[in-house]
Short mmCIF file of C-alpha atoms in Angstrom, two decimals:
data_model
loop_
_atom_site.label_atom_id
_atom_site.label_comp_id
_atom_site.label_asym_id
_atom_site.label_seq_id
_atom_site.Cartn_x
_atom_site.Cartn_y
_atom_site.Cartn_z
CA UNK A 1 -16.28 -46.30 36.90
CA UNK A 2 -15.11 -43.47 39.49
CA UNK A 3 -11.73 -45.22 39.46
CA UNK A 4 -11.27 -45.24 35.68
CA UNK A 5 -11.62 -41.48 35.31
CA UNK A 6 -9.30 -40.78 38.80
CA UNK A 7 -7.08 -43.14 36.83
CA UNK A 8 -7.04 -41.12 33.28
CA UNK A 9 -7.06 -38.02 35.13
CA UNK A 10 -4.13 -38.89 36.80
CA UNK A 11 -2.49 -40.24 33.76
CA UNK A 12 -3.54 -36.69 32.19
CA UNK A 13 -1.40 -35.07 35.18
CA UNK A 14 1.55 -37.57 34.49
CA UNK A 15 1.63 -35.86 31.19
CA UNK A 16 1.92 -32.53 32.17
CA UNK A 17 -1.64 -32.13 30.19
CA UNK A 18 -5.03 -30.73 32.50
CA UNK A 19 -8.31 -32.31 31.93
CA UNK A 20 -10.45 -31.21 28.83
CA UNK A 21 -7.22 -30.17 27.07
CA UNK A 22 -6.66 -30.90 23.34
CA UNK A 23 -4.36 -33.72 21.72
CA UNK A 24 -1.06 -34.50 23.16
CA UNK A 25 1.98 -33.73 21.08
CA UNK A 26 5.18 -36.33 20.65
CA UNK A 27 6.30 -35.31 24.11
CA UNK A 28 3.09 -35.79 25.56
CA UNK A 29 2.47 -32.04 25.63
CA UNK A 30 -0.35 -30.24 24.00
CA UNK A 31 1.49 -27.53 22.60
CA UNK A 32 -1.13 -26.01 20.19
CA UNK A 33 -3.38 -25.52 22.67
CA UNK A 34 -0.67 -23.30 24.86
CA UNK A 35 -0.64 -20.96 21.80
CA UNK A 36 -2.32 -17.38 21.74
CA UNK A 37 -5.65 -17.03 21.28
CA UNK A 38 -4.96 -14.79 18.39
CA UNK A 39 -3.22 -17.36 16.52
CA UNK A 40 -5.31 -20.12 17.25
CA UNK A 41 -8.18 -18.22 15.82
CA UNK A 42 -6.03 -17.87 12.41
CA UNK A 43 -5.46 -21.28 12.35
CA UNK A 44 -9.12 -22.14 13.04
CA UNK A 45 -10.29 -18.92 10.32
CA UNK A 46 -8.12 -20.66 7.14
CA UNK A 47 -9.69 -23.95 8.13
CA UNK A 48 -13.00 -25.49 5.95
CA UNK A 49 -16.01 -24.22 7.63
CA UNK A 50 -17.03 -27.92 9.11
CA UNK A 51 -13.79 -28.44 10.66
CA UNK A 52 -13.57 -25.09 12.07
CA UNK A 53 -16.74 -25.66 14.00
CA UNK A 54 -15.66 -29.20 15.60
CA UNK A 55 -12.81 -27.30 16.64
CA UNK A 56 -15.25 -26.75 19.36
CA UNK A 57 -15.34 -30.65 20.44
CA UNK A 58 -11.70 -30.60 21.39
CA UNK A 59 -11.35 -29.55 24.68
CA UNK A 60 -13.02 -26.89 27.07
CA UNK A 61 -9.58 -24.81 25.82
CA UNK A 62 -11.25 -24.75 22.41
CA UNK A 63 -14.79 -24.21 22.73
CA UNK A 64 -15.26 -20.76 22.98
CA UNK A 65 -12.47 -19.91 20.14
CA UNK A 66 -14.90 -20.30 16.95
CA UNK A 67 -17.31 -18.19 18.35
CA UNK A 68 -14.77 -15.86 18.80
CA UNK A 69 -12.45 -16.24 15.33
CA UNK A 70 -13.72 -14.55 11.88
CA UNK A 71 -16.28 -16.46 10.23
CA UNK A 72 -15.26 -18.66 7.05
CA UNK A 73 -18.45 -19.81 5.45
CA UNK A 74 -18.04 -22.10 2.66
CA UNK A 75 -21.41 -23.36 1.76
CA UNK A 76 -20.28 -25.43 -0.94
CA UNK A 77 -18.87 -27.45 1.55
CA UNK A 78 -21.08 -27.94 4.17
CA UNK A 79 -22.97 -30.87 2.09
CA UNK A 80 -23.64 -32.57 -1.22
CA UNK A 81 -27.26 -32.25 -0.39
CA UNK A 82 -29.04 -28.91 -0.69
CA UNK A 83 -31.71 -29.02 2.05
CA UNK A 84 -28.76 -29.89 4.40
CA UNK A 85 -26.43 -26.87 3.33
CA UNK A 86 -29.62 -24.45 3.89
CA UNK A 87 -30.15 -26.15 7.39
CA UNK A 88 -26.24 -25.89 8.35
CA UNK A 89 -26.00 -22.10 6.77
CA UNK A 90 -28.71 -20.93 8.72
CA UNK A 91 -27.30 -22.58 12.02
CA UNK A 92 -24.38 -21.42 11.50
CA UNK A 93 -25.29 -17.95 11.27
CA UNK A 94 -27.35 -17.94 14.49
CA UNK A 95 -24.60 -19.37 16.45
CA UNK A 96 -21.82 -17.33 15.73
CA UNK A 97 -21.45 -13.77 16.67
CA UNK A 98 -19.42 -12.76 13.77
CA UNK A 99 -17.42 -10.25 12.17
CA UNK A 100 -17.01 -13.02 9.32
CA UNK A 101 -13.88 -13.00 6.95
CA UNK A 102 -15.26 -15.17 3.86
CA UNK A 103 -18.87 -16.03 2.44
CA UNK A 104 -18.92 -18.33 -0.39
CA UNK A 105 -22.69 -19.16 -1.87
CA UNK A 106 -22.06 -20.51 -5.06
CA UNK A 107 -24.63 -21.62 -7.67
CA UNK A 108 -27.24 -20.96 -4.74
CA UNK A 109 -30.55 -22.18 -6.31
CA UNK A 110 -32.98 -19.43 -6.24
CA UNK A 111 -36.44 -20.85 -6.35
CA UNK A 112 -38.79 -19.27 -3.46
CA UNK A 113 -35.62 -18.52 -1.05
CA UNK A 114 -35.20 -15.04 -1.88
CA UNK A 115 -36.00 -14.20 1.59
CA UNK A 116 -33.94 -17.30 3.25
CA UNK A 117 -31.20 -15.51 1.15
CA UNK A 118 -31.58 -11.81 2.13
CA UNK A 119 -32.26 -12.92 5.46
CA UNK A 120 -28.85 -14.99 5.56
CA UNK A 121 -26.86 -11.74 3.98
CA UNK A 122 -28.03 -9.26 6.78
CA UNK A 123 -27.35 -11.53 9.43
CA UNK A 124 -24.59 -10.12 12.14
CA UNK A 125 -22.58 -13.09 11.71
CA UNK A 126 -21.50 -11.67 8.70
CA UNK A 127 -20.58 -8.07 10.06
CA UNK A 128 -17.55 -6.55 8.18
CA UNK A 129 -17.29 -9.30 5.74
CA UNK A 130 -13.43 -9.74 3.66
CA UNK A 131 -14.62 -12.12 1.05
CA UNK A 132 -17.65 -12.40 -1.28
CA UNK A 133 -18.25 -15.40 -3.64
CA UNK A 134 -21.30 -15.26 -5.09
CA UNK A 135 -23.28 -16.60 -7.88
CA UNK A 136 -27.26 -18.24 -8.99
CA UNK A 137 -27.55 -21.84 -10.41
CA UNK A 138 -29.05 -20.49 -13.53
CA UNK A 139 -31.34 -22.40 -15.06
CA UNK A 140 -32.90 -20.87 -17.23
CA UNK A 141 -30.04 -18.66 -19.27
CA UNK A 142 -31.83 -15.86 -20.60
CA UNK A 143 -33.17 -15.21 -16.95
CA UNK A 144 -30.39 -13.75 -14.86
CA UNK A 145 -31.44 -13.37 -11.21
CA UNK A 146 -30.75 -10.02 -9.24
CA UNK A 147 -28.18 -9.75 -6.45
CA UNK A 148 -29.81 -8.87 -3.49
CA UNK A 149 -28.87 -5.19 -2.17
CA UNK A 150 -27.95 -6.82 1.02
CA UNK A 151 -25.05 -8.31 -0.40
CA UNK A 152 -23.68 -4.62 -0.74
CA UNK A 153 -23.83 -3.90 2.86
CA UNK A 154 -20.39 -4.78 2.97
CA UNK A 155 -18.73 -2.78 0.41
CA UNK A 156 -16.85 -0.64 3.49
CA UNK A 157 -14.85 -3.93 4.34
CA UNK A 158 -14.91 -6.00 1.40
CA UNK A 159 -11.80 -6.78 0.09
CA UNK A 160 -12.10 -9.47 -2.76
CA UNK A 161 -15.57 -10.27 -4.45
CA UNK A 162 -16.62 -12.72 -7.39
CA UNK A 163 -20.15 -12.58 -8.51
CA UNK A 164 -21.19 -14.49 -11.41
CA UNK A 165 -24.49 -15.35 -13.03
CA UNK A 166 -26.49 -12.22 -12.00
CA UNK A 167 -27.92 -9.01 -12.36
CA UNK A 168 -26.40 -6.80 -11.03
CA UNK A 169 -28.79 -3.44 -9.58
CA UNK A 170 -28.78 -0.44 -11.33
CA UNK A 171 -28.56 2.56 -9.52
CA UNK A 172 -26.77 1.37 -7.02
CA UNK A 173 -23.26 2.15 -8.02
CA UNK A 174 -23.64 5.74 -6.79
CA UNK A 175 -24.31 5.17 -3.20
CA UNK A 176 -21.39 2.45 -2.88
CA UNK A 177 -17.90 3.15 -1.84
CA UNK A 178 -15.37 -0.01 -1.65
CA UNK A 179 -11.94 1.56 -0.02
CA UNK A 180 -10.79 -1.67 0.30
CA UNK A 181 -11.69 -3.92 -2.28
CA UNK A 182 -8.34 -5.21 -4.07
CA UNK A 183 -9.86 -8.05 -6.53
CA UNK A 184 -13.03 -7.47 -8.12
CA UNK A 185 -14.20 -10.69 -10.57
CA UNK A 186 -17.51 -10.34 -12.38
CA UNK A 187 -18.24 -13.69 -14.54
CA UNK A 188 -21.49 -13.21 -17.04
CA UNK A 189 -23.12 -10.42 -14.93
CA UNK A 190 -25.50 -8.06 -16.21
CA UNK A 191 -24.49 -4.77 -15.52
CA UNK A 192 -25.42 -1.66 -17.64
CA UNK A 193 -21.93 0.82 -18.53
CA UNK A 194 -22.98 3.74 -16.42
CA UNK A 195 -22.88 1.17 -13.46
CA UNK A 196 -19.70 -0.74 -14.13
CA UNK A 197 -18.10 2.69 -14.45
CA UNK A 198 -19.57 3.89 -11.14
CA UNK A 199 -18.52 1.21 -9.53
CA UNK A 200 -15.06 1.21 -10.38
CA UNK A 201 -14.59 5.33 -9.69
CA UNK A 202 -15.34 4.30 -6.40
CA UNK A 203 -12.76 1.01 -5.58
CA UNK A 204 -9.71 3.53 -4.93
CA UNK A 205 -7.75 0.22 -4.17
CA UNK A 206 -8.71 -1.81 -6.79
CA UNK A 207 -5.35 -4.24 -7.75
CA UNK A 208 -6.83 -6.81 -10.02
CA UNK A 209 -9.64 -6.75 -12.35
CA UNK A 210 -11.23 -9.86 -14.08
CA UNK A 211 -13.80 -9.46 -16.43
CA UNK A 212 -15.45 -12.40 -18.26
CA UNK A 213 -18.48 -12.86 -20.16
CA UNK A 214 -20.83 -9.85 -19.19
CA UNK A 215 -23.45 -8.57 -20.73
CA UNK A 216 -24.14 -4.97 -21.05
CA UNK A 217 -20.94 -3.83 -21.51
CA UNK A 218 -21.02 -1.68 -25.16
CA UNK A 219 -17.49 0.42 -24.04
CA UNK A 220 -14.98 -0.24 -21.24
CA UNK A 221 -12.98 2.81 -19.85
CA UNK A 222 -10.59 2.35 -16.93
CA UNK A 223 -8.65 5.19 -14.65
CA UNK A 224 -7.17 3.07 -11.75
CA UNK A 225 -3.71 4.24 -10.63
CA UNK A 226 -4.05 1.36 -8.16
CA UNK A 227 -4.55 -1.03 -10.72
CA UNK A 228 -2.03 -3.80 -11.76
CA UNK A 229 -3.69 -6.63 -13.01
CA UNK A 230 -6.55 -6.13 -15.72
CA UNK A 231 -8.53 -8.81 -17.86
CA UNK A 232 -11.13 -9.28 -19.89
CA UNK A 233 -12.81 -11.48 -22.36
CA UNK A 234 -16.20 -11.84 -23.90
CA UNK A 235 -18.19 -15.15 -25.52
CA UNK A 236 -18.78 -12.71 -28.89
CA UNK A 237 -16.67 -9.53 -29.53
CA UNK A 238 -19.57 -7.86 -31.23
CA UNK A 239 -20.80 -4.92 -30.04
CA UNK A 240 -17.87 -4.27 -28.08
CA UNK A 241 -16.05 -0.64 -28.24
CA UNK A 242 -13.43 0.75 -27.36
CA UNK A 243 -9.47 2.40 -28.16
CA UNK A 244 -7.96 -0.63 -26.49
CA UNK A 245 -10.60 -3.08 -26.23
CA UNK A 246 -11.97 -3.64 -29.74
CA UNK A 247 -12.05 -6.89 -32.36
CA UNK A 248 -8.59 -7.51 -34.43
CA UNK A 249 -8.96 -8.64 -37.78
CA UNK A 250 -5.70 -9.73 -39.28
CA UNK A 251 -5.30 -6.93 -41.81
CA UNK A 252 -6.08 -3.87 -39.31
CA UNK A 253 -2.85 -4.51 -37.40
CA UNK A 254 -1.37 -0.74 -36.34
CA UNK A 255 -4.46 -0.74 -33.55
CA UNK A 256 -2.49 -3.54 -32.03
CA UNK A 257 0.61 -1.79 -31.79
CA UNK A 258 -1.53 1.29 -30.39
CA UNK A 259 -3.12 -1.46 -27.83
CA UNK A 260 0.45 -2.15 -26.67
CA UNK A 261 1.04 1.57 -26.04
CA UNK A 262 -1.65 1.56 -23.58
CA UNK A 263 0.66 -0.81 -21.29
CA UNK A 264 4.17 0.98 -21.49
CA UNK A 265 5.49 -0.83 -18.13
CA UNK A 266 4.33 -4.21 -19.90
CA UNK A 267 7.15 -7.02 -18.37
CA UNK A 268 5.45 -10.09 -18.89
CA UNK A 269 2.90 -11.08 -22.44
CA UNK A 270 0.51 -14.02 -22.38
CA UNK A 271 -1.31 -15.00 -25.56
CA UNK A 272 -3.31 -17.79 -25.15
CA UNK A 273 -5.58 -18.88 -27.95
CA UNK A 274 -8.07 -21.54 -28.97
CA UNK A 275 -10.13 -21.82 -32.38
CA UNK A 276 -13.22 -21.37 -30.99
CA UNK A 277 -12.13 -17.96 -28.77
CA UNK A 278 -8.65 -16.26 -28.01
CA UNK A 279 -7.32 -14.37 -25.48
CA UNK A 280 -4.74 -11.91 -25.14
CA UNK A 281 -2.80 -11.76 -21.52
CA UNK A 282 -0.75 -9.25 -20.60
CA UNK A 283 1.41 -8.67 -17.36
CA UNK A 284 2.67 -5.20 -16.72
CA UNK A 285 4.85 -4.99 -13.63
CA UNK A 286 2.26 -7.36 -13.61
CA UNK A 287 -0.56 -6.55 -15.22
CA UNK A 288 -2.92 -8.35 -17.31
CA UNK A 289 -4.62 -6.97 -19.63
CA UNK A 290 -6.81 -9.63 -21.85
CA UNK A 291 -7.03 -8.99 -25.87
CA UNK A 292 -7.28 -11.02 -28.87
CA UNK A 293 -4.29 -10.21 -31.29
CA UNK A 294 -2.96 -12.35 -34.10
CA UNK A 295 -0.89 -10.27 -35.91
CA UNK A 296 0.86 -6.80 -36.08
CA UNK A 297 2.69 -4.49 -38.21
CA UNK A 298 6.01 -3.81 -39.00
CA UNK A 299 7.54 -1.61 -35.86
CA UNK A 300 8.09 1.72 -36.25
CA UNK A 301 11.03 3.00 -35.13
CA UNK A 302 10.82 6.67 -35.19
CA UNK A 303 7.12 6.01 -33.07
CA UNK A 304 8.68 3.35 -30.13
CA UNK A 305 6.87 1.25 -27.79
CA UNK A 306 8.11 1.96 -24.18
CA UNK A 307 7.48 -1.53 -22.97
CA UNK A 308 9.08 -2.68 -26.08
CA UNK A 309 12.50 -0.87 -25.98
CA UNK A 310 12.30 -0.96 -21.90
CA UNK A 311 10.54 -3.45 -20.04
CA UNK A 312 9.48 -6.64 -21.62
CA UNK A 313 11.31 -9.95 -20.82
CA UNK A 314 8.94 -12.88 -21.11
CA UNK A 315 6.47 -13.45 -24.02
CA UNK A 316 4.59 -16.73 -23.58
CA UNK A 317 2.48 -17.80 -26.77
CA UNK A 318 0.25 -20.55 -25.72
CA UNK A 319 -1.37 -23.09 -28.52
CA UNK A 320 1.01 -22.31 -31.25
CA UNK A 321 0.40 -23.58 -34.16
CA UNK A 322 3.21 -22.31 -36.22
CA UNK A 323 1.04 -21.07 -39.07
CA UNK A 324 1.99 -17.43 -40.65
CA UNK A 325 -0.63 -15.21 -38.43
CA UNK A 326 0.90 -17.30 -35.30
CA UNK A 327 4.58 -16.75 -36.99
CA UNK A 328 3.75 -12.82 -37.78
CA UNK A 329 2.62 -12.31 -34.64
CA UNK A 330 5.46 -13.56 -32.11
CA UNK A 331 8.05 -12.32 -35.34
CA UNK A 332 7.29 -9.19 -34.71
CA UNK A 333 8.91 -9.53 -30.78
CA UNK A 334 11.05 -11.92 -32.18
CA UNK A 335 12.85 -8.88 -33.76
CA UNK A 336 11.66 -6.29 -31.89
CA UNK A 337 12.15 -6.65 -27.84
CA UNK A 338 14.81 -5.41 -27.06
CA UNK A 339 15.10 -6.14 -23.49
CA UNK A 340 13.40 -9.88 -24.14
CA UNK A 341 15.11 -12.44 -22.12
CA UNK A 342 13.10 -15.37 -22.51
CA UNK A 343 10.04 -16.98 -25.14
CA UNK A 344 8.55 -19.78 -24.98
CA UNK A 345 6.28 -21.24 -27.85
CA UNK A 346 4.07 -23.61 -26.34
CA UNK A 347 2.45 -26.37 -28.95
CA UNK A 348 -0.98 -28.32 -27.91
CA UNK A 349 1.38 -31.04 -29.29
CA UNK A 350 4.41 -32.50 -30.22
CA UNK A 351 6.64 -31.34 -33.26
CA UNK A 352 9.80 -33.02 -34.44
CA UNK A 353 12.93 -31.64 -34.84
CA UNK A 354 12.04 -30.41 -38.53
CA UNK A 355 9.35 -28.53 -37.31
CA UNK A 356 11.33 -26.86 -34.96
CA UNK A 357 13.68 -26.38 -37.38
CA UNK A 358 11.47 -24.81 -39.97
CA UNK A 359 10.17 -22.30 -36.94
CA UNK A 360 13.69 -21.27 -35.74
CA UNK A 361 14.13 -20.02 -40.00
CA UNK A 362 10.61 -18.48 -40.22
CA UNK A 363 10.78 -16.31 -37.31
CA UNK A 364 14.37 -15.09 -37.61
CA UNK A 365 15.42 -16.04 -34.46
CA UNK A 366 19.17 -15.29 -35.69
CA UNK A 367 18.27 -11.49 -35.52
CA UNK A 368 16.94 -11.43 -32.45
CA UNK A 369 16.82 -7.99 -30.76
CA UNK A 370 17.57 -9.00 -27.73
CA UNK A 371 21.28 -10.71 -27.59
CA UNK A 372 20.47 -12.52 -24.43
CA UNK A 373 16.60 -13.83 -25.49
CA UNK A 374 16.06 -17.50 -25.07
CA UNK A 375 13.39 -19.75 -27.50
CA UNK A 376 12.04 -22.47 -26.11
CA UNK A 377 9.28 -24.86 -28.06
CA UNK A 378 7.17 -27.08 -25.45
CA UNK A 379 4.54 -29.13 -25.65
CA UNK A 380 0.74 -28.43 -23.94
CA UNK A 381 -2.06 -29.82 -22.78
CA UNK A 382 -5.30 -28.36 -24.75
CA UNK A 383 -8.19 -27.42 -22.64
CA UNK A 384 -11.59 -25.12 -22.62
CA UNK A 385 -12.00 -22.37 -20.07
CA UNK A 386 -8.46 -21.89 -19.07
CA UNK A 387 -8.63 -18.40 -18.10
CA UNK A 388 -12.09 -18.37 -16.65
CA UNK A 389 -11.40 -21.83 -14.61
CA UNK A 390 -8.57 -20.83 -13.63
CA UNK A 391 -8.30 -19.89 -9.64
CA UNK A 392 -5.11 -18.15 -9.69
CA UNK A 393 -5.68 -15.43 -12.30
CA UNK A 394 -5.46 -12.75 -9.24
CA UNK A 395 -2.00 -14.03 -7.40
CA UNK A 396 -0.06 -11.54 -8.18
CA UNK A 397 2.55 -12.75 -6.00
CA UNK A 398 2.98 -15.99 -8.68
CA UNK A 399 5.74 -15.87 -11.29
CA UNK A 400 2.93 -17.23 -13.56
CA UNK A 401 -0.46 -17.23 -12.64
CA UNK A 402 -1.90 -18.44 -15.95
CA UNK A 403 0.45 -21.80 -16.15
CA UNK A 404 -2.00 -24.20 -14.19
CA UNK A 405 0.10 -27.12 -15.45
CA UNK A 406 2.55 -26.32 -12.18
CA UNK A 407 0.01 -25.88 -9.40
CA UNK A 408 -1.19 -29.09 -7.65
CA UNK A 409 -4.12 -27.38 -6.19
CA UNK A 410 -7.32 -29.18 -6.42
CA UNK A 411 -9.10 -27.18 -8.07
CA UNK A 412 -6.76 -26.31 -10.83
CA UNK A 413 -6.47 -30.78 -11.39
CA UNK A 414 -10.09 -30.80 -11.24
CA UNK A 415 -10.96 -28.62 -13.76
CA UNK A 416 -7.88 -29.05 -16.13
CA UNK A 417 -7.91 -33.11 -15.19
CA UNK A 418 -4.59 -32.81 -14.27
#
């Protein structure tokens, strides 16, 4: 036995590569392991939360750099059974030191844990936390569960948060302050007006705002000059108010035209729509803004749109169906962009030639504004929940962050069975 390990530690040596050092590389180096700490604790930080801790295992090199990197806790992925992610979550915590970078608890069943929960939130591991994912497994939907105020211990360092599927605290809006938080996502929340408009006032660096299917929510006023991306969308419009935020119907068209003066830097226009619930997408230099819209008046040229005579080049209508509102609606930019560069009409499914045909005539493509505009008629897949299922809504940085039919992440061909 005591010659075997003289003889692997001397074949270690050969190699150039110490005992208890990581894996060799195709020289028969271990190169990662020479790296910086710094970046080895980057690598280790992006990886999934398991792997990140059997980082550990490698080599004697390793072992202390988890302790020492940002924590990334992914519950979801610590185990398909539930006892076994509460076991891991609460190791986890007591063994690492923190500052963490990323908690994400989703669909966390309540039950009697509201304790094991609070208790997990103010732990130190998760000192200046980045990232907050959050949400209940609701099971009962009338009963929304309240976040715990110890989740808002970190509003100093947060950065992005998504909380779904609770109720959010009243009250507490005044006392918070989030300098840093860029994305905010709140998916069927209950949050009163007072609060939502607190809370916002006080996210001076706010970049992207998603919100879907609260409750609460009567009128919506945002001041951000930070702002950039912006969307919103409801389960039932009624009882909604607001200037730029109200229900459409298709004869009540010059408050659409008035929405559009809201956005005068608009570049880039999404419309997606479904029968059962449409959305309006906007980008502006990007922004997003999220409205339902069918149709729209005749353009009045003595009143101009900014983003219409200045800055929009893409319009993307999603599930066209070529019927008169549809052909009314995208007419009107059609004829009226005068900067437009490109359209696309995107079908949930294929049309012939004569179809096409018959579209190119109704919406007067041959007096185009815009002498350089290109029309393009595709074909698309037809699927629920594209904007709320949708991970990338808040990557700015994507030339389209709504066309999941490109990405090849997992999530996106999990969700849209890609």
């Amino acid at each position: 036995m005591e010659a075997t390990a003289a003889a692997a530690a001397a074949k270690k040596r050969r190699f150039g590569r110490p005992t208890g050092q990581g894996p060799l590389g195709s020289d028969g180096l271990d190169h990662i392991s020479r790296l910086p700490d710094a970046i080895l604790g980057e690598i280790i930080s992006l990886l999934p939360t398991k792997d990140a801790a059997r980082t550990q295992a490698v080599s004697r090199r390793w072992r202390p750099l988890w302790r020492a990197t940002p924590l990334n806790l992914d519950v979801d992925s610590l185990s398909t059974q539930e006892r076994k992610r509460t076991m891991f979550v609460s190791r986890i915590l007591a063994s690492h030191p923190g500052p963490a970078r990323r908690l994400s608890l989703p669909f966390f069943r309540l039950r009697d844990r509201y304790a094991k929960l609070d208790g997990w939130l103010r732990s130190p591991a998760l000192a200046d936390l980045q990232e907050l994912d959050f949400s209940y497994d609701i099971e009962d939907e009338e009963a929304l569960y309240p976040l715990p105020p110890s989740a808002l211990r970190f509003a100093p360092t947060l950065r992005v948060v998504e909380l779904r599927t609770c109720h959010f605290p009243n009250g507490m809006a005044p006392a918070l302050h989030f300098p840093r938080l860029a994305r905010l996502t709140p998916y069927r929340v209950t949050i009163s007006e007072d609060t939502l408009h607190g809370l916002l006032s006080r996210c001076s660096a706010l970049e992207s705002l998603l919100l879907v299917g609260n409750f609460g929510i009567r009128r919506l006023r945002i001041n951000s000059p930070s702002l950039r991306s912006l969307g919103f969308s409801a389960s039932s419009w009624e009882g909604y108010q607001n200037d730029c935020c109200q229900p459409y119907n298709l004869d009540s068209n010059g408050e659409v035209v008035d929405f559009l003066k809201c956005f005068p830097c608009l570049e880039k226009l999404y419309v997606i729509g479904y029968n059962f619930v449409k959305y309006y997408i906007a980008k502006c230099q990007p922004s997003h803004p999220h409205k339902v819209i069918k149709n729209i008046r005749s353009y009045d040229q003595l009143h101009p749109i900014e983003c219409m005579e200045l800055h929009l080049r893409k319009v993307v209508i999603r599930y066209y169906e070529g019927k008169r509102p549809d052909v009314d609606f995208a007419k009107f930019f059609v004829l009226n962009a005068k900067v437009l560069r490109e359209m696309d009409f995107c079908s949930p499914s294929n049309r012939n030639l004569k179809w096409q045909d018959n579209q190119h005539r109704r919406l007067s493509l041959q007096n185009k504004a815009s002498q350089v505009a290109q029309f393009t008629f595709k074909t698309t897949s037809r699927t629920r929940n594209e904007l709320t299922r949708n991970r990338h809504t808040h990557e700015l940085s994507m030339s389209d962050p709504f066309d999941f039919t490109s990405c090849l992440c997992s999530s996106c061909r999990f969700f849209f069975r890609l």
